[in-house]
């Protein structure tokens, strides 16, 4: 999916706000986004502030789409408690995963994000 400069800039600010709401530290944010090694957490501020767009990289755009989808599903499920999405992601849920969903996303990357999103959103196709 090709996005223009402005779409990638807006996408970056939205995704960074979500990752901040999830209370992920800089290293975790880099990992969830799949940023290349050597990228420093301070570089994320450019995306957060909207001064730099996300690069036009298919995997990064796909990860951003998953982050937004997970966030939307969490807000639907926990619509009455805005603190629950972050809590749910960061705490082990033995019935579903046996570990914190964010750990699955960090360890397994895009497949882990797909697993978490699929669990939250029953309309997602499961393989």
PDB file of C-alpha atoms in Angstrom:
ATOM      1  CA  UNK A   1       0.000   0.000   0.000  1.00  0.00           C
ATOM      2  CA  UNK A   2       1.519   3.284  -1.105  1.00  0.00           C
ATOM      3  CA  UNK A   3       0.933   6.245   1.175  1.00  0.00           C
ATOM      4  CA  UNK A   4       1.914   9.809   0.361  1.00  0.00           C
ATOM      5  CA  UNK A   5       4.113  11.962   2.592  1.00  0.00           C
ATOM      6  CA  UNK A   6       1.224  13.544   4.508  1.00  0.00           C
ATOM      7  CA  UNK A   7      -0.525  10.197   5.088  1.00  0.00           C
ATOM      8  CA  UNK A   8       2.688   8.679   6.446  1.00  0.00           C
ATOM      9  CA  UNK A   9       3.255  11.728   8.673  1.00  0.00           C
ATOM     10  CA  UNK A  10      -0.277  11.488  10.128  1.00  0.00           C
ATOM     11  CA  UNK A  11       0.094   7.731  10.496  1.00  0.00           C
ATOM     12  CA  UNK A  12       3.315   8.238  12.452  1.00  0.00           C
ATOM     13  CA  UNK A  13       1.741  10.666  14.932  1.00  0.00           C
ATOM     14  CA  UNK A  14      -1.300   8.421  15.440  1.00  0.00           C
ATOM     15  CA  UNK A  15       0.752   5.275  15.969  1.00  0.00           C
ATOM     16  CA  UNK A  16       3.197   6.992  18.316  1.00  0.00           C
ATOM     17  CA  UNK A  17       0.289   8.289  20.419  1.00  0.00           C
ATOM     18  CA  UNK A  18      -1.046   4.736  20.660  1.00  0.00           C
ATOM     19  CA  UNK A  19       2.330   3.317  21.673  1.00  0.00           C
ATOM     20  CA  UNK A  20       2.644   6.049  24.299  1.00  0.00           C
ATOM     21  CA  UNK A  21      -0.847   5.217  25.573  1.00  0.00           C
ATOM     22  CA  UNK A  22       0.224   1.568  25.819  1.00  0.00           C
ATOM     23  CA  UNK A  23       3.064   2.787  28.042  1.00  0.00           C
ATOM     24  CA  UNK A  24       5.765   1.069  26.016  1.00  0.00           C
ATOM     25  CA  UNK A  25       9.291   2.336  26.541  1.00  0.00           C
ATOM     26  CA  UNK A  26      11.394   3.518  23.612  1.00  0.00           C
ATOM     27  CA  UNK A  27      13.092   0.167  23.000  1.00  0.00           C
ATOM     28  CA  UNK A  28       9.734  -1.619  23.032  1.00  0.00           C
ATOM     29  CA  UNK A  29       8.296   0.937  20.622  1.00  0.00           C
ATOM     30  CA  UNK A  30      11.204   0.389  18.242  1.00  0.00           C
ATOM     31  CA  UNK A  31      10.689  -3.385  18.430  1.00  0.00           C
ATOM     32  CA  UNK A  32       6.923  -3.244  17.859  1.00  0.00           C
ATOM     33  CA  UNK A  33       7.460  -0.961  14.872  1.00  0.00           C
ATOM     34  CA  UNK A  34      10.203  -3.242  13.537  1.00  0.00           C
ATOM     35  CA  UNK A  35      12.686  -0.394  13.197  1.00  0.00           C
ATOM     36  CA  UNK A  36      16.159  -1.342  11.977  1.00  0.00           C
ATOM     37  CA  UNK A  37      18.907  -2.025  14.495  1.00  0.00           C
ATOM     38  CA  UNK A  38      20.821   1.061  15.444  1.00  0.00           C
ATOM     39  CA  UNK A  39      17.698   3.224  15.528  1.00  0.00           C
ATOM     40  CA  UNK A  40      17.679   5.081  18.820  1.00  0.00           C
ATOM     41  CA  UNK A  41      14.552   5.731  20.888  1.00  0.00           C
ATOM     42  CA  UNK A  42      15.151   9.493  20.598  1.00  0.00           C
ATOM     43  CA  UNK A  43      14.488   9.225  16.848  1.00  0.00           C
ATOM     44  CA  UNK A  44      10.893   8.321  17.652  1.00  0.00           C
ATOM     45  CA  UNK A  45      10.292  11.926  18.769  1.00  0.00           C
ATOM     46  CA  UNK A  46      10.402  13.042  15.127  1.00  0.00           C
ATOM     47  CA  UNK A  47       7.493  10.713  14.351  1.00  0.00           C
ATOM     48  CA  UNK A  48       5.681  11.629  17.571  1.00  0.00           C
ATOM     49  CA  UNK A  49       5.883  15.353  16.806  1.00  0.00           C
ATOM     50  CA  UNK A  50       4.910  14.911  13.170  1.00  0.00           C
ATOM     51  CA  UNK A  51       8.110  16.420  11.798  1.00  0.00           C
ATOM     52  CA  UNK A  52       9.078  13.204   9.978  1.00  0.00           C
ATOM     53  CA  UNK A  53       6.808  10.676   8.275  1.00  0.00           C
ATOM     54  CA  UNK A  54       7.198   6.937   8.625  1.00  0.00           C
ATOM     55  CA  UNK A  55       9.332   5.521   5.830  1.00  0.00           C
ATOM     56  CA  UNK A  56       7.462   3.976   2.898  1.00  0.00           C
ATOM     57  CA  UNK A  57       8.249   0.413   3.972  1.00  0.00           C
ATOM     58  CA  UNK A  58       5.571  -2.247   3.552  1.00  0.00           C
ATOM     59  CA  UNK A  59       6.269  -4.046   6.838  1.00  0.00           C
ATOM     60  CA  UNK A  60       6.287  -0.840   8.886  1.00  0.00           C
ATOM     61  CA  UNK A  61       2.983   0.263   7.326  1.00  0.00           C
ATOM     62  CA  UNK A  62       1.535  -3.195   8.023  1.00  0.00           C
ATOM     63  CA  UNK A  63       2.711  -3.054  11.647  1.00  0.00           C
ATOM     64  CA  UNK A  64       1.144   0.404  11.983  1.00  0.00           C
ATOM     65  CA  UNK A  65      -2.135  -0.976  10.603  1.00  0.00           C
ATOM     66  CA  UNK A  66      -2.026  -3.763  13.192  1.00  0.00           C
ATOM     67  CA  UNK A  67      -1.303  -1.321  16.022  1.00  0.00           C
ATOM     68  CA  UNK A  68      -4.288   0.795  15.031  1.00  0.00           C
ATOM     69  CA  UNK A  69      -6.497  -2.280  14.678  1.00  0.00           C
ATOM     70  CA  UNK A  70      -5.484  -3.594  18.094  1.00  0.00           C
ATOM     71  CA  UNK A  71      -6.128  -0.180  19.633  1.00  0.00           C
ATOM     72  CA  UNK A  72      -9.560   0.126  18.035  1.00  0.00           C
ATOM     73  CA  UNK A  73     -10.515  -3.364  19.239  1.00  0.00           C
ATOM     74  CA  UNK A  74      -9.291  -2.605  22.763  1.00  0.00           C
ATOM     75  CA  UNK A  75     -11.301   0.611  22.886  1.00  0.00           C
ATOM     76  CA  UNK A  76     -14.420  -1.222  21.743  1.00  0.00           C
ATOM     77  CA  UNK A  77     -13.978  -3.962  24.324  1.00  0.00           C
ATOM     78  CA  UNK A  78     -13.045  -1.606  27.160  1.00  0.00           C
ATOM     79  CA  UNK A  79     -15.157   1.370  26.124  1.00  0.00           C
ATOM     80  CA  UNK A  80     -16.005   2.332  29.701  1.00  0.00           C
ATOM     81  CA  UNK A  81     -12.488   2.188  31.102  1.00  0.00           C
ATOM     82  CA  UNK A  82      -9.763   3.995  29.126  1.00  0.00           C
ATOM     83  CA  UNK A  83      -7.028   2.555  31.395  1.00  0.00           C
ATOM     84  CA  UNK A  84      -7.838  -1.068  30.550  1.00  0.00           C
ATOM     85  CA  UNK A  85      -6.222  -1.292  27.086  1.00  0.00           C
ATOM     86  CA  UNK A  86      -2.757  -0.638  28.500  1.00  0.00           C
ATOM     87  CA  UNK A  87      -3.427  -2.882  31.483  1.00  0.00           C
ATOM     88  CA  UNK A  88      -4.727  -5.737  29.312  1.00  0.00           C
ATOM     89  CA  UNK A  89      -1.749  -5.549  26.958  1.00  0.00           C
ATOM     90  CA  UNK A  90       0.886  -5.506  29.694  1.00  0.00           C
ATOM     91  CA  UNK A  91      -0.449  -8.196  32.014  1.00  0.00           C
ATOM     92  CA  UNK A  92      -0.309 -11.947  31.467  1.00  0.00           C
ATOM     93  CA  UNK A  93      -3.612 -13.509  30.601  1.00  0.00           C
ATOM     94  CA  UNK A  94      -3.079 -17.216  31.135  1.00  0.00           C
ATOM     95  CA  UNK A  95      -6.372 -18.252  29.571  1.00  0.00           C
ATOM     96  CA  UNK A  96      -5.533 -16.805  26.188  1.00  0.00           C
ATOM     97  CA  UNK A  97      -1.783 -16.449  25.873  1.00  0.00           C
ATOM     98  CA  UNK A  98       0.017 -17.478  29.053  1.00  0.00           C
ATOM     99  CA  UNK A  99       1.981 -14.228  28.867  1.00  0.00           C
ATOM    100  CA  UNK A 100       1.337 -10.544  28.366  1.00  0.00           C
ATOM    101  CA  UNK A 101       0.002  -9.805  24.869  1.00  0.00           C
ATOM    102  CA  UNK A 102       2.649  -7.107  24.428  1.00  0.00           C
ATOM    103  CA  UNK A 103       5.312  -9.774  25.071  1.00  0.00           C
ATOM    104  CA  UNK A 104       3.891 -11.821  22.214  1.00  0.00           C
ATOM    105  CA  UNK A 105       4.053  -8.795  19.927  1.00  0.00           C
ATOM    106  CA  UNK A 106       7.638  -8.050  20.987  1.00  0.00           C
ATOM    107  CA  UNK A 107       8.849 -11.645  20.665  1.00  0.00           C
ATOM    108  CA  UNK A 108       6.982 -12.703  17.528  1.00  0.00           C
ATOM    109  CA  UNK A 109       6.751  -9.421  15.634  1.00  0.00           C
ATOM    110  CA  UNK A 110       4.079  -9.191  12.972  1.00  0.00           C
ATOM    111  CA  UNK A 111       2.747 -12.745  13.514  1.00  0.00           C
ATOM    112  CA  UNK A 112       2.385 -11.949  17.232  1.00  0.00           C
ATOM    113  CA  UNK A 113       0.542  -8.747  16.420  1.00  0.00           C
ATOM    114  CA  UNK A 114      -1.771 -10.733  14.131  1.00  0.00           C
ATOM    115  CA  UNK A 115      -2.404 -13.223  16.948  1.00  0.00           C
ATOM    116  CA  UNK A 116      -3.291 -10.481  19.450  1.00  0.00           C
ATOM    117  CA  UNK A 117      -5.480  -8.595  16.965  1.00  0.00           C
ATOM    118  CA  UNK A 118      -7.214 -11.821  15.922  1.00  0.00           C
ATOM    119  CA  UNK A 119      -7.977 -12.617  19.543  1.00  0.00           C
ATOM    120  CA  UNK A 120      -9.476  -9.178  20.149  1.00  0.00           C
ATOM    121  CA  UNK A 121     -11.434  -8.843  16.921  1.00  0.00           C
ATOM    122  CA  UNK A 122     -13.613 -11.796  15.998  1.00  0.00           C
ATOM    123  CA  UNK A 123     -14.125 -10.400  12.490  1.00  0.00           C
ATOM    124  CA  UNK A 124     -10.438 -10.983  11.658  1.00  0.00           C
ATOM    125  CA  UNK A 125      -9.763 -14.127   9.664  1.00  0.00           C
ATOM    126  CA  UNK A 126      -7.873 -16.664  11.680  1.00  0.00           C
ATOM    127  CA  UNK A 127      -5.582 -19.179  10.072  1.00  0.00           C
TER     128      UNK A 127
END
